[in-house]
């Protein structure tokens, strides 16, 4: 299984240039199965103390993980979603008309 973390967009205070919210997504792929989680992480303007123009995605992901987003728990949840796709607990359909 491969998990990819991305920052889709940032909200920032235009007066100060500091980021206030990061919109993040984690996507796991295992063969034909895919699962993803999307959420946000916020903090007061001016903390962290790097202006918008100087940021990298890796820096912002570090902030996300340091501010309450549990990377390991998120990846475990994605793995559980993929496992549920592989071995579903419920199914739909009818027993008649099947070839």
XYZ file of C-alpha atoms in Angstrom:
99
model
C 0.000 0.000 0.000
C 1.257 3.460 -0.910
C 0.073 6.526 0.996
C 0.427 10.039 -0.383
C -0.087 13.178 1.696
C -0.874 16.472 -0.048
C -1.849 20.007 0.836
C -4.636 21.032 -1.534
C -4.843 24.682 -0.509
C -3.952 27.151 2.215
C -5.977 29.937 3.817
C -3.947 32.970 4.803
C -4.283 36.415 6.319
C -3.603 38.795 3.424
C -2.505 41.587 5.765
C 0.260 39.534 7.388
C 0.869 36.793 4.825
C 0.678 34.089 7.480
C -1.186 30.841 6.886
C -4.153 30.165 9.176
C -5.537 26.889 7.735
C -4.132 24.007 5.702
C -6.500 21.770 3.730
C -4.867 18.338 3.564
C -5.600 14.972 2.037
C -4.118 11.531 2.572
C -4.713 8.920 -0.132
C -3.790 5.247 0.070
C -3.621 2.947 -2.956
C -3.311 -0.832 -2.861
C -3.706 -2.326 -6.316
C -7.215 -1.484 -7.507
C -8.329 -0.236 -4.073
C -8.163 3.424 -3.067
C -9.134 5.255 0.106
C -8.717 8.883 1.081
C -9.270 11.253 3.971
C -9.653 15.024 3.596
C -9.597 17.498 6.481
C -8.226 20.834 7.651
C -5.814 21.971 10.328
C -5.869 25.529 11.685
C -3.819 27.757 13.956
C -3.766 31.466 14.865
C -2.321 33.893 12.319
C 1.406 34.378 12.852
C 1.929 30.891 14.274
C 3.690 29.117 12.679
C 6.035 31.956 11.891
C 6.868 31.374 8.233
C 5.233 33.638 5.689
C 3.170 32.185 2.845
C 5.733 33.089 0.180
C 8.451 30.997 1.870
C 6.479 27.766 2.376
C 6.923 24.301 0.936
C 4.397 21.467 1.030
C 6.758 19.453 3.241
C 6.899 22.301 5.774
C 3.112 22.613 5.931
C 2.651 18.851 6.271
C 5.053 18.982 9.216
C 2.858 21.659 10.811
C -0.246 19.533 10.226
C 1.324 16.504 11.918
C 2.661 18.637 14.772
C -0.733 20.253 15.389
C -3.044 17.376 16.154
C -3.192 15.254 12.997
C -1.924 11.802 13.930
C -0.091 10.577 10.830
C 0.120 6.947 11.977
C -3.550 6.801 13.032
C -4.639 8.377 9.728
C -2.631 5.861 7.728
C -4.058 3.013 9.849
C -7.582 4.285 9.134
C -6.817 4.313 5.411
C -5.492 0.753 5.624
C -8.704 -0.297 7.392
C -10.804 1.331 4.655
C -8.882 -0.559 1.994
C -9.201 -3.828 3.925
C -12.966 -3.254 4.133
C -13.043 -2.843 0.343
C -11.155 -6.105 -0.101
C -13.354 -8.084 2.290
C -16.719 -6.310 2.501
C -18.932 -7.076 5.497
C -22.139 -6.353 3.565
C -23.338 -6.803 -0.006
C -26.347 -5.898 -2.140
C -28.163 -7.647 -4.948
C -30.706 -10.404 -5.566
C -30.206 -14.156 -5.771
C -32.299 -14.524 -8.947
C -31.305 -13.645 -12.469
C -27.625 -14.290 -11.800
C -25.640 -15.979 -14.530
